[in-house]
Tab-separated table of N, CA and C in Angstrom:
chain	number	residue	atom	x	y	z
Y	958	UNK	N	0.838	-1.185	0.000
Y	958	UNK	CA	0.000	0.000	0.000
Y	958	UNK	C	0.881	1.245	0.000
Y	959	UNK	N	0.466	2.227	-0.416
Y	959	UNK	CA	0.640	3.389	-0.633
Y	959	UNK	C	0.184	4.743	-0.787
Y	960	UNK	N	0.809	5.553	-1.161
Y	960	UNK	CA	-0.331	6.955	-1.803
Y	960	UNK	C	1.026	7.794	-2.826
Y	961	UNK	N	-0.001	8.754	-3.389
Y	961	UNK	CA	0.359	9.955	-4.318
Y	961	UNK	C	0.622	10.930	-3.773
Y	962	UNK	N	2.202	11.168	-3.666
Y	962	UNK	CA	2.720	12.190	-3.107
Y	962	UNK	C	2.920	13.736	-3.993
Y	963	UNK	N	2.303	14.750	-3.951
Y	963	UNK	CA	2.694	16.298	-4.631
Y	963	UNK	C	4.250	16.124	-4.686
Y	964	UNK	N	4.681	16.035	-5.843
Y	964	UNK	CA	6.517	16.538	-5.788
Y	964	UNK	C	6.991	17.953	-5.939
Y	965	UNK	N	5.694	18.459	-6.496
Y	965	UNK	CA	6.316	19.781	-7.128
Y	965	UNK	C	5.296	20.076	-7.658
Y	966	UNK	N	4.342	21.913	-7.380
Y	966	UNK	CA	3.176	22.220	-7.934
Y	966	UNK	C	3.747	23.748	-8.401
Y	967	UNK	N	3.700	23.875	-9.932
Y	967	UNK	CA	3.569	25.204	-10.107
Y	967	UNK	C	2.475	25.321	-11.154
Y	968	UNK	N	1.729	26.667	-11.817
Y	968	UNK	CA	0.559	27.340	-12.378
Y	968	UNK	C	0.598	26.528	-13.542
Y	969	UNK	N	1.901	25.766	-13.819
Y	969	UNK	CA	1.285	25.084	-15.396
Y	969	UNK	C	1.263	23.304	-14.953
Y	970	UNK	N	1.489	23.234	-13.899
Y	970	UNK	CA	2.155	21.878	-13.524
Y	970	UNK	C	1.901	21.150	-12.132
Y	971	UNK	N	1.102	19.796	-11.825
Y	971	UNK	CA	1.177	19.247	-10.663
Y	971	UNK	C	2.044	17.776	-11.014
Y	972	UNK	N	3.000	18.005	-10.006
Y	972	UNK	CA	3.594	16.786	-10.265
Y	972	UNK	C	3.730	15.986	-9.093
Y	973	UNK	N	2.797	14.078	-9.401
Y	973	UNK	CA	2.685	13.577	-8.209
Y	973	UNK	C	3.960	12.591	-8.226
Y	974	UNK	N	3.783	11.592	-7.200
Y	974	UNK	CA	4.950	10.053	-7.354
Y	974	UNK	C	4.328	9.273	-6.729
Y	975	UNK	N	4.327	7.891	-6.929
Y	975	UNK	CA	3.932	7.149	-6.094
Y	975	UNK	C	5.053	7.487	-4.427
Y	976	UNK	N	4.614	6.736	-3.692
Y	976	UNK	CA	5.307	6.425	-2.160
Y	976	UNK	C	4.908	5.502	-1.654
Y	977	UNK	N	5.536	4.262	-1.953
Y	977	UNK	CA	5.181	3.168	-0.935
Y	977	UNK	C	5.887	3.348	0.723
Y	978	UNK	N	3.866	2.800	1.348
Y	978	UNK	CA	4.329	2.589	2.759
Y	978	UNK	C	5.671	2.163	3.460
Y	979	UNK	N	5.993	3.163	4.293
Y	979	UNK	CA	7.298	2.192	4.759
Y	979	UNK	C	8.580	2.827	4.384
Y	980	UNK	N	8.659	3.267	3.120
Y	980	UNK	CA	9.723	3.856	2.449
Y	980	UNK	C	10.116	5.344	2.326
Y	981	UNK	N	10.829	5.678	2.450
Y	981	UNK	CA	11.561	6.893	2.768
Y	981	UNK	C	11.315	8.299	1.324
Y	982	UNK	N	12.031	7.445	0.483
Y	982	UNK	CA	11.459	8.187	-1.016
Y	982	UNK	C	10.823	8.048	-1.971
Y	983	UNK	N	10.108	8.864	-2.593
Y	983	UNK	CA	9.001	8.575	-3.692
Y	983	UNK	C	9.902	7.915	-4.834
Y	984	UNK	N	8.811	6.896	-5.837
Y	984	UNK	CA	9.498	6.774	-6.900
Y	984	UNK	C	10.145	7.555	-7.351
Y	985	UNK	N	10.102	8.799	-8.009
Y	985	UNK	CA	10.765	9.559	-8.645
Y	985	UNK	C	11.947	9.951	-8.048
Y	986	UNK	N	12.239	10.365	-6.562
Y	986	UNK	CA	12.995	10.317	-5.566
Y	986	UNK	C	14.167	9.353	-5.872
Y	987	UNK	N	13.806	8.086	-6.003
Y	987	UNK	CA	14.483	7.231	-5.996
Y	987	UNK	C	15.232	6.829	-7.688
Y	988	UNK	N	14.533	7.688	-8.318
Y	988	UNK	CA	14.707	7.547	-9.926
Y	988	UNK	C	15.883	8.485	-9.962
Y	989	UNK	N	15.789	9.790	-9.188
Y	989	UNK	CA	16.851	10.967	-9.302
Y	989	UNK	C	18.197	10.460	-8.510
Y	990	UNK	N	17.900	9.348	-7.446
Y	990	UNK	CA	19.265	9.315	-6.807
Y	990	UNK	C	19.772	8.029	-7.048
Y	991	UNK	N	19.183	7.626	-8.472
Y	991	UNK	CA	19.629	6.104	-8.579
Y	991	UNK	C	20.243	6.368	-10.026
Y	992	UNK	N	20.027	7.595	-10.817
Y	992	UNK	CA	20.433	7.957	-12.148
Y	992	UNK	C	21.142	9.125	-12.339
Y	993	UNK	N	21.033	9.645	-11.000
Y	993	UNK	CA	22.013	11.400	-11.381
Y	993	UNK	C	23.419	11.518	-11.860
Y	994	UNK	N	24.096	10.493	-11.470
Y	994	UNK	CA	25.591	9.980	-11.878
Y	994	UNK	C	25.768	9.041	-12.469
Y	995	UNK	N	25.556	9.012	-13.426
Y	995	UNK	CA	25.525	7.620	-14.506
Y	995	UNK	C	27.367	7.981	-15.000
Y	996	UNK	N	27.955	7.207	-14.934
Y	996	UNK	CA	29.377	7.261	-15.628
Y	996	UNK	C	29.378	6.901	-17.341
Y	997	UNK	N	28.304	6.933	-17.636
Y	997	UNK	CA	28.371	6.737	-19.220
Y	997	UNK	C	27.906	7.751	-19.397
Y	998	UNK	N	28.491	8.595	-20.809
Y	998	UNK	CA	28.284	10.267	-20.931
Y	998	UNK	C	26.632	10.119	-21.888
Y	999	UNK	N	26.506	9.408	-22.417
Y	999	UNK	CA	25.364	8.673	-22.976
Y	999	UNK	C	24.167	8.561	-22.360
Y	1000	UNK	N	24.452	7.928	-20.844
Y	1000	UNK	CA	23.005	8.193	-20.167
Y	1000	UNK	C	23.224	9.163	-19.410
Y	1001	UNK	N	24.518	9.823	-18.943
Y	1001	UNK	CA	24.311	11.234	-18.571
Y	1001	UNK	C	23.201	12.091	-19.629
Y	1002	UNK	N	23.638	12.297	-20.761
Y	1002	UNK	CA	23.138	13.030	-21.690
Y	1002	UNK	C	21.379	12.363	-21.642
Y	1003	UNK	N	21.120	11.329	-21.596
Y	1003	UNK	CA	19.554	10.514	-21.419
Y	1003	UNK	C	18.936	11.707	-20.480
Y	1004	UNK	N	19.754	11.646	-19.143
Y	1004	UNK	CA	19.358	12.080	-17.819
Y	1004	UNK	C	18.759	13.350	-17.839
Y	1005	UNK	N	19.794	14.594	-18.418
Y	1005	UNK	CA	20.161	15.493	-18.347
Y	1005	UNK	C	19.139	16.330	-19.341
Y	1006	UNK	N	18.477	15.078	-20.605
Y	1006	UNK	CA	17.322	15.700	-21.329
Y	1006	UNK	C	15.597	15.216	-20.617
Y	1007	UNK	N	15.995	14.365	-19.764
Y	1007	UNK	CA	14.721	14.143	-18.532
Y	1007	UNK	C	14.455	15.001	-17.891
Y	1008	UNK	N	15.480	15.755	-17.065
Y	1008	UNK	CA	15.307	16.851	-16.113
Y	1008	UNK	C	15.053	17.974	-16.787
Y	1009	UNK	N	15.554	17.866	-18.207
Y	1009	UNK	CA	15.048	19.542	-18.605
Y	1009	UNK	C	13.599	19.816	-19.526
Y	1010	UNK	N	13.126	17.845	-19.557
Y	1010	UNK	CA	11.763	18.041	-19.892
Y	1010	UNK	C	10.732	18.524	-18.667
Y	1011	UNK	N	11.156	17.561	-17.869
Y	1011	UNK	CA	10.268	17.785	-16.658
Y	1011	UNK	C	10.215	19.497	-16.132
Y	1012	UNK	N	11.725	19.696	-15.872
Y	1012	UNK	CA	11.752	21.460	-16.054
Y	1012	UNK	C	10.859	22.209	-16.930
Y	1013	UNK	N	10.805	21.832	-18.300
Y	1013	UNK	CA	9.828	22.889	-19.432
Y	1013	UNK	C	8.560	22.947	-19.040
Y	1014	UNK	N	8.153	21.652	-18.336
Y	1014	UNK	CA	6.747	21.245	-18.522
Y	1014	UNK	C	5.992	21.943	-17.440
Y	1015	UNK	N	7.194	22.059	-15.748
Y	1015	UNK	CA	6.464	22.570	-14.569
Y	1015	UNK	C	6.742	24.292	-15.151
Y	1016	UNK	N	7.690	24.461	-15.891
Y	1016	UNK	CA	7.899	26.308	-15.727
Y	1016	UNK	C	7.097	26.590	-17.022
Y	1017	UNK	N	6.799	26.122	-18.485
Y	1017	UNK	CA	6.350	26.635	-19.213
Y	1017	UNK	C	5.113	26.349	-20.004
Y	1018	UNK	N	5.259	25.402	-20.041
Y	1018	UNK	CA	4.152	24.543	-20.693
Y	1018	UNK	C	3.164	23.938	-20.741
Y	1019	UNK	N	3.251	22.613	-19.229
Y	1019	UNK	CA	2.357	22.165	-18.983
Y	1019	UNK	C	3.103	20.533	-19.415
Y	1020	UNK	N	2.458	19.356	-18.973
Y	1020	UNK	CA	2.771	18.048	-19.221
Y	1020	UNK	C	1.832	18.132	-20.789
Y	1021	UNK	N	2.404	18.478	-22.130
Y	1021	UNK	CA	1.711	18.257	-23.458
Y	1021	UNK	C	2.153	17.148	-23.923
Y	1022	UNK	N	0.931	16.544	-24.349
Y	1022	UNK	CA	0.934	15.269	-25.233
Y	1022	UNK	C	2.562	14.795	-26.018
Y	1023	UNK	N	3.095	16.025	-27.128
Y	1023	UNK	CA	4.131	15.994	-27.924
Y	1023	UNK	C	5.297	16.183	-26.631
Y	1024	UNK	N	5.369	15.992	-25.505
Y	1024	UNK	CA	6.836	15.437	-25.085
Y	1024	UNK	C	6.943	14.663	-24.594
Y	1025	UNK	N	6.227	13.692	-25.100
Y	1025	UNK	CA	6.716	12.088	-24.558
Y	1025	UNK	C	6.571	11.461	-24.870
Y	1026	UNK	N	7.127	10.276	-25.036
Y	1026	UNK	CA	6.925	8.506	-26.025
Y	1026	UNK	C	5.866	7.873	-25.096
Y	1027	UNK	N	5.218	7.486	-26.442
Y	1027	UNK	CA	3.780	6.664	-26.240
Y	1027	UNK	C	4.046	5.498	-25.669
Y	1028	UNK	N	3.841	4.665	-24.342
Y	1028	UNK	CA	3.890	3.693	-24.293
Y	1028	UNK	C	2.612	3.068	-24.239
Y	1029	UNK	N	1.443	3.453	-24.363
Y	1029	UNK	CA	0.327	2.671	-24.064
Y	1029	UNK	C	-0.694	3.315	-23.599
Y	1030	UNK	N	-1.618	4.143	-23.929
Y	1030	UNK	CA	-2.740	4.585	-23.027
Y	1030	UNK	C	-2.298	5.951	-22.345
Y	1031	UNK	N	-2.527	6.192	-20.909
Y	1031	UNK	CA	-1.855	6.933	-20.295
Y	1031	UNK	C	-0.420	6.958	-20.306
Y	1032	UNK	N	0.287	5.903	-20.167
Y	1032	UNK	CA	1.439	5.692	-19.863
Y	1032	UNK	C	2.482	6.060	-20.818
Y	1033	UNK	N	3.505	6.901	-20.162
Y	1033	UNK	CA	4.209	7.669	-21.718
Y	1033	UNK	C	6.246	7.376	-20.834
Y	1034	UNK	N	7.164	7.665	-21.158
Y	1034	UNK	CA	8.040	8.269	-21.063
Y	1034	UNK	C	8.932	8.695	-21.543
Y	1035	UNK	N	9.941	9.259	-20.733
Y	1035	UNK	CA	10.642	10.690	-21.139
Y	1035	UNK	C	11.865	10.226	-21.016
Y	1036	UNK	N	13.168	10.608	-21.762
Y	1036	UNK	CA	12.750	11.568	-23.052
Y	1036	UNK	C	12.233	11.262	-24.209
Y	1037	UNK	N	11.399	11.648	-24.977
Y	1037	UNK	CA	10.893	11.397	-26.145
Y	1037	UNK	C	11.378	11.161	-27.592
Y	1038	UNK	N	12.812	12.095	-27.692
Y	1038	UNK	CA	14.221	11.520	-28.439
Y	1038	UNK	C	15.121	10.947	-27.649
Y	1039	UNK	N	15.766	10.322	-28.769
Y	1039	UNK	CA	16.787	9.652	-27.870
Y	1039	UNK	C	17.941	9.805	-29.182
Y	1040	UNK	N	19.032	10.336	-29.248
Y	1040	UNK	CA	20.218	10.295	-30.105
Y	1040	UNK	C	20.781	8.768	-31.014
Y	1041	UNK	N	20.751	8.661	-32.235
Y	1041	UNK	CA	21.803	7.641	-32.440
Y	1041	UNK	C	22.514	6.835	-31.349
Y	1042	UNK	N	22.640	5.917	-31.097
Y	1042	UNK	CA	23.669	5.439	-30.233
Y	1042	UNK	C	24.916	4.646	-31.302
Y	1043	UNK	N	26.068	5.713	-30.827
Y	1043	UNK	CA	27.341	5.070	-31.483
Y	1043	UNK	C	27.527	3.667	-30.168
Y	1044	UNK	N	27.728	3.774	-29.122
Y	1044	UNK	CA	27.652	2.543	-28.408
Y	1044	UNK	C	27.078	1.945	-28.048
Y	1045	UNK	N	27.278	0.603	-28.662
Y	1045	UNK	CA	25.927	-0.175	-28.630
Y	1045	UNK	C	26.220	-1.123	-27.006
Y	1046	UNK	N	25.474	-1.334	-26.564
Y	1046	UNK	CA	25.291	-2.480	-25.185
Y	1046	UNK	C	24.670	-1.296	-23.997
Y	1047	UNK	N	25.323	-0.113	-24.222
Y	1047	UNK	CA	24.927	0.778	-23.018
Y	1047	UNK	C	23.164	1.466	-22.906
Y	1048	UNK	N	22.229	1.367	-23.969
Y	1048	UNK	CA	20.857	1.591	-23.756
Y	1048	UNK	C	20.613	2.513	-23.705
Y	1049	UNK	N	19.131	2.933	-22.822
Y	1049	UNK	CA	19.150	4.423	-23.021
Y	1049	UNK	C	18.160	4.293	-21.415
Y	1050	UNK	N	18.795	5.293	-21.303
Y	1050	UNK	CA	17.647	5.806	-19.977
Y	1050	UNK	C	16.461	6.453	-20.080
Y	1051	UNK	N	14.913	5.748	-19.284
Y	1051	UNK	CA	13.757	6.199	-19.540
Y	1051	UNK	C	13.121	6.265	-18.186
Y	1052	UNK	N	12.439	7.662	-17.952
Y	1052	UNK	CA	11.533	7.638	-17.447
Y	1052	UNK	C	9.812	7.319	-17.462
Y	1053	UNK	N	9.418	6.736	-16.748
Y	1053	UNK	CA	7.897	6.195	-17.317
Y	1053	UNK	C	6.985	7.153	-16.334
Y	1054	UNK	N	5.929	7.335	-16.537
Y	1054	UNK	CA	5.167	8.477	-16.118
Y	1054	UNK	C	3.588	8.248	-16.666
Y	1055	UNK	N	2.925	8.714	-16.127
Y	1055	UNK	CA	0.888	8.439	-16.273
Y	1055	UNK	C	0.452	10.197	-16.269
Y	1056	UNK	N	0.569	10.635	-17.803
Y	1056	UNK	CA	-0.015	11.869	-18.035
Y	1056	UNK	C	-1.505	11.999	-17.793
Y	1057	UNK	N	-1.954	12.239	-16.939
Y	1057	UNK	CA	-3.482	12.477	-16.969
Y	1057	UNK	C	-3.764	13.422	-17.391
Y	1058	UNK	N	-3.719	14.688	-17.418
Y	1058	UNK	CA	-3.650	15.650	-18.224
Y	1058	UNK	C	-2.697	17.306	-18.950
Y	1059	UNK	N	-2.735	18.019	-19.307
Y	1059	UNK	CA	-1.754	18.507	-19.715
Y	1059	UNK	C	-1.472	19.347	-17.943
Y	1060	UNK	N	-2.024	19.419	-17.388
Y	1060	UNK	CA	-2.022	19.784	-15.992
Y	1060	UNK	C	-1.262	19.352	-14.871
Y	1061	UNK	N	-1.246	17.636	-14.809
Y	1061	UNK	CA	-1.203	16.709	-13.816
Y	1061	UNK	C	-0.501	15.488	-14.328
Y	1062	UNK	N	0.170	15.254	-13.756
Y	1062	UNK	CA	2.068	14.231	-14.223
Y	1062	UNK	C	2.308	13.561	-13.100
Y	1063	UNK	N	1.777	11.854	-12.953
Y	1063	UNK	CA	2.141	10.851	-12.208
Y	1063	UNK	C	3.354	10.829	-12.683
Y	1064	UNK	N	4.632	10.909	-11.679
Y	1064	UNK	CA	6.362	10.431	-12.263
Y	1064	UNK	C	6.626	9.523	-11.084
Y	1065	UNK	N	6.648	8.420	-12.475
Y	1065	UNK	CA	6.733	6.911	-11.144
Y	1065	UNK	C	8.849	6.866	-11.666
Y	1066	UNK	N	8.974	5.691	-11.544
Y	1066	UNK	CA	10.795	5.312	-11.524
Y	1066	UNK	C	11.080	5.481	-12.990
Y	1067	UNK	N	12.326	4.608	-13.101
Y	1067	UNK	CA	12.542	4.287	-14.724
Y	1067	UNK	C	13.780	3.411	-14.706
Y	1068	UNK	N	14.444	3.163	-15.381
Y	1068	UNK	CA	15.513	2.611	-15.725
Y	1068	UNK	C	16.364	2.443	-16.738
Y	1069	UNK	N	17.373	1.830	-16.990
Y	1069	UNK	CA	18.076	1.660	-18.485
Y	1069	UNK	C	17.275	0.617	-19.096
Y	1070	UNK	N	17.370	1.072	-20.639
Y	1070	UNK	CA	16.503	0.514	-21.184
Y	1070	UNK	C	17.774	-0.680	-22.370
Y	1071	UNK	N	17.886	-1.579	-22.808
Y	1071	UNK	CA	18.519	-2.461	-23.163
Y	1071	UNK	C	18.061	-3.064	-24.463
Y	1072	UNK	N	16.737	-3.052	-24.153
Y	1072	UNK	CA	15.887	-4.363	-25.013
Y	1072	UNK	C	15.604	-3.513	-25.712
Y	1073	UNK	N	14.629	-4.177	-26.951
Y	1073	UNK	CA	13.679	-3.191	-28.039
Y	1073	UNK	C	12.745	-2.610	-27.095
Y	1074	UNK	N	11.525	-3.618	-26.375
Y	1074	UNK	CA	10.811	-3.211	-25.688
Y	1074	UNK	C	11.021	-2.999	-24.350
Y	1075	UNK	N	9.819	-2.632	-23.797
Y	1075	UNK	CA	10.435	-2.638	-21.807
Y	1075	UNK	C	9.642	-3.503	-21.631
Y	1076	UNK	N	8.682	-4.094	-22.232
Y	1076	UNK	CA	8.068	-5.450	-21.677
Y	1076	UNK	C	9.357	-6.665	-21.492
Y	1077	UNK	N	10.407	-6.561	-22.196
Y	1077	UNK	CA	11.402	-7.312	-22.287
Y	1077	UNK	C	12.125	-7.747	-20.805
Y	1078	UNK	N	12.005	-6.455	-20.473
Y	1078	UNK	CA	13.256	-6.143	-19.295
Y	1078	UNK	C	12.043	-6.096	-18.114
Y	1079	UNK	N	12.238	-7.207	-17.141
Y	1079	UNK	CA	10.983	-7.430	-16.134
Y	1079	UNK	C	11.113	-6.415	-15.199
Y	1080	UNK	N	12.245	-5.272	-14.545
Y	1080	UNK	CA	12.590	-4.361	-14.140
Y	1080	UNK	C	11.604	-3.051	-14.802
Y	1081	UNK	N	11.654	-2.589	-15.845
Y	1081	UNK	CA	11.127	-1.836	-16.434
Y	1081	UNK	C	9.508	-2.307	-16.591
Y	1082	UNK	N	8.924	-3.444	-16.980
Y	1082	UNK	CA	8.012	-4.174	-17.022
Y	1082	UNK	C	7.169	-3.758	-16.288
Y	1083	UNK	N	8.124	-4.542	-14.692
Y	1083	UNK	CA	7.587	-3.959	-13.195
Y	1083	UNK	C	6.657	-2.648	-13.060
Y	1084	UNK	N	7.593	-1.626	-13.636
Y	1084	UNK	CA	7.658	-0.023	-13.330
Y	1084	UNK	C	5.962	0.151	-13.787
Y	1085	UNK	N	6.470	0.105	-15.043
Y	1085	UNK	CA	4.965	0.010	-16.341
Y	1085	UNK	C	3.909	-0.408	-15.627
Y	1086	UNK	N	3.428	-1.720	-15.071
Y	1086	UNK	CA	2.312	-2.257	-14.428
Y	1086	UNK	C	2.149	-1.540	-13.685
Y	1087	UNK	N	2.642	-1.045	-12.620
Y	1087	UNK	CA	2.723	-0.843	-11.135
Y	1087	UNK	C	1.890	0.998	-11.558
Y	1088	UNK	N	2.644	1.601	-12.532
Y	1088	UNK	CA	1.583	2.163	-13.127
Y	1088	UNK	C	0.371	2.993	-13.841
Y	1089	UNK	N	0.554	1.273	-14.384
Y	1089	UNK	CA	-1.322	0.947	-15.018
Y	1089	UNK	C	-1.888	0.826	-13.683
Y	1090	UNK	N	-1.561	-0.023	-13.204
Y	1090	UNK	CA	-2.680	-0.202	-11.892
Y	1090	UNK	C	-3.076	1.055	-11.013
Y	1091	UNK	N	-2.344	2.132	-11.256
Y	1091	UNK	CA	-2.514	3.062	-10.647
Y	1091	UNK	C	-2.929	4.166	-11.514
Y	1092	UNK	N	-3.071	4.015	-12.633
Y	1092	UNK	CA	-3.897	5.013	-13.923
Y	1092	UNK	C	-5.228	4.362	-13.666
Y	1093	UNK	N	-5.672	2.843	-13.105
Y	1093	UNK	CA	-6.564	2.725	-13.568
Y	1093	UNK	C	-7.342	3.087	-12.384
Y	1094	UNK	N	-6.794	3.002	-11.096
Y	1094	UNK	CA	-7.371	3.333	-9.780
Y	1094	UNK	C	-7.499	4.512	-10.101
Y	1095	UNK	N	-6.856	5.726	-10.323
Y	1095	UNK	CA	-7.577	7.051	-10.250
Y	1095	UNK	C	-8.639	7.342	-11.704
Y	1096	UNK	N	-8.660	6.556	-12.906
Y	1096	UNK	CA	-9.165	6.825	-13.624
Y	1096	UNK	C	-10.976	5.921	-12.260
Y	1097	UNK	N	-10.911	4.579	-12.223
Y	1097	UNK	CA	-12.140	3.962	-11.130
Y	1097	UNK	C	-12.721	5.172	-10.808
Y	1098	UNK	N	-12.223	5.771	-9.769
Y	1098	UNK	CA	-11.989	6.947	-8.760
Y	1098	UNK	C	-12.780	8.558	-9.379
Y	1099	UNK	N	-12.195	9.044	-10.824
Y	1099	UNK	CA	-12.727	9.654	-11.428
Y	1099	UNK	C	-14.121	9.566	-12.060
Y	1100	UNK	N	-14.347	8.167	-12.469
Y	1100	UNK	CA	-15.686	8.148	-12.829
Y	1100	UNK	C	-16.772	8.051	-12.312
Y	1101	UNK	N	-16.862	7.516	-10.647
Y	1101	UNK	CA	-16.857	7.398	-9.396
Y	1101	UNK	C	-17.592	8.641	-9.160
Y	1102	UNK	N	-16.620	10.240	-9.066
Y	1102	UNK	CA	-16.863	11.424	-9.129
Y	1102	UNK	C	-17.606	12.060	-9.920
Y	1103	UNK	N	-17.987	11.075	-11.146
Y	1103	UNK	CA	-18.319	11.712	-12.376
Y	1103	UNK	C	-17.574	13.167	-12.759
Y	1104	UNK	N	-16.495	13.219	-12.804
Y	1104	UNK	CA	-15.376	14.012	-13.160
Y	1104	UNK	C	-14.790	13.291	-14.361
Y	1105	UNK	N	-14.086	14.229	-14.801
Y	1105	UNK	CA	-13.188	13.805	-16.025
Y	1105	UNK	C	-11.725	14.200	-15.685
Y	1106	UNK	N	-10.844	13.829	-16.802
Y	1106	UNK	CA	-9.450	14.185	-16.497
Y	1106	UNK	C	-9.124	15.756	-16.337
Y	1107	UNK	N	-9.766	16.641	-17.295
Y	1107	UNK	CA	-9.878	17.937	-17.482
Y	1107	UNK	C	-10.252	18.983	-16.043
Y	1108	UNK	N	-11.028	18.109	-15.655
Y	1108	UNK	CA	-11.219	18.862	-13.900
Y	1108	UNK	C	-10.187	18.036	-13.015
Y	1109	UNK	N	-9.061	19.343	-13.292
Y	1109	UNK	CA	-7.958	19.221	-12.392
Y	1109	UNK	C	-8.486	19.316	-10.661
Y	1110	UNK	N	-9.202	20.277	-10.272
Y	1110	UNK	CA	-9.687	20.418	-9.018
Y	1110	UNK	C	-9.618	18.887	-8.462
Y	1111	UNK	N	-10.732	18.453	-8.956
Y	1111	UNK	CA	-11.257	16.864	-8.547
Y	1111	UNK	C	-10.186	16.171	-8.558
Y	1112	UNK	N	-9.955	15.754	-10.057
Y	1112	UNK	CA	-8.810	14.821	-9.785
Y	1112	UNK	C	-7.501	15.021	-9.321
Y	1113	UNK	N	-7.099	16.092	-8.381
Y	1113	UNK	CA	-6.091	16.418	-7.556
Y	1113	UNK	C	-6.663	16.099	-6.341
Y	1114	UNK	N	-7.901	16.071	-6.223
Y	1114	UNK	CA	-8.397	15.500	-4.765
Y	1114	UNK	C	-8.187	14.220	-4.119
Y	1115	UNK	N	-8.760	13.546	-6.065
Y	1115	UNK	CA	-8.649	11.737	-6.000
Y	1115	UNK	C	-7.352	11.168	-5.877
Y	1116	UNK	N	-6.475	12.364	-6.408
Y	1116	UNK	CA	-4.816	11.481	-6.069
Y	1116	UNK	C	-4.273	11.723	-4.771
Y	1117	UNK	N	-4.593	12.611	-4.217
Y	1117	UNK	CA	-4.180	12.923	-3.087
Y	1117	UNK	C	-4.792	12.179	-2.276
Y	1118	UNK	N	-5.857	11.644	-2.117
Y	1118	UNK	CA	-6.640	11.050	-1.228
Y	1118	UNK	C	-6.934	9.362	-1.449
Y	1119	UNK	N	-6.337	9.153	-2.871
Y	1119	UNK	CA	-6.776	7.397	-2.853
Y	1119	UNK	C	-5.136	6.743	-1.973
Y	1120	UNK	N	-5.351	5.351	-1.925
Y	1120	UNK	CA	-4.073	4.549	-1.625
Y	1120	UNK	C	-3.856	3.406	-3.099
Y	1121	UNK	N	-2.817	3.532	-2.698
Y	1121	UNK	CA	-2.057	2.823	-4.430
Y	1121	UNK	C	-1.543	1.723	-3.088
């Protein structure tokens, strides 16, 4: 069990994380201090275009559709390019994330990515499910309200207040 922790709220941007019971830091928490020093300049450079999406999105923009790779439904992550790779074996670093709307940005973990897919890699796999199950609890939750994604009010209520 768990809940949806606020990481960071500004006028274009709410950004939640999961937090499992028990544990000290939010996914994302644990995404920043498990990837900030990557010794390959490669997923430095991965890293370094994560933080400055997430940056555009809380200072200018908003979480929009066009910055992030489609993984499925809600479920998207960042970064949305990724460079040629002259070295091959080293992957690419991804964050996975549940856009609910251009407003409101679930940022769960991520990892190096290796495979074609991340269904491949049961690590990344993990991340992905963990969630869906939690797009689908606040989407339950929303309809519940008879709210939609668009009424940020509400569904800042439902994340703040359900348990994952």
């Amino acid at each position: 069990m768990g809940k949806l922790e606020l990481v960071l709220e500004t006028e274009n941007l709410s950004i939640y994380s999961p937090k499992i019971d028990g544990e000290t830091q939010t996914e994302f928490e644990k995404f920043m201090s498990s990837y900030d020093n990557l010794p390959q300049p490669q997923l430095r450079k991965d890293f370094a275009s994560i933080i400055a999406v997430i940056k555009k999105m809380a200072d200018d923009c908003g979480a929009r559709e066009n910055l992030f790779r489609p993984e499925g439904g809600k479920i998207k992550a960042v970064p949305l390019f990724i460079a040629q790779r002259r070295k091959r074996g080293v992957g690419t670093l991804r964050l996975y994330c549940i856009r609910i709307s251009d407003k409101i940005l679930v940022v769960g973990n991520g990892g190096i990515k290796k495979v074609a897919k991340y269904e491949d890699d049961p690590n990344l796999s993990d991340i992905v499910n963990r969630l869906r199950c939690i797009e689908r609890r606040i989407s339950m939750e929303t309809r519940k309200a008879h709210a939609c994604y668009e009424d940020c009010e509400t569904v800042k209520k439902i994340i703040e207040t359900i348990t994952i």
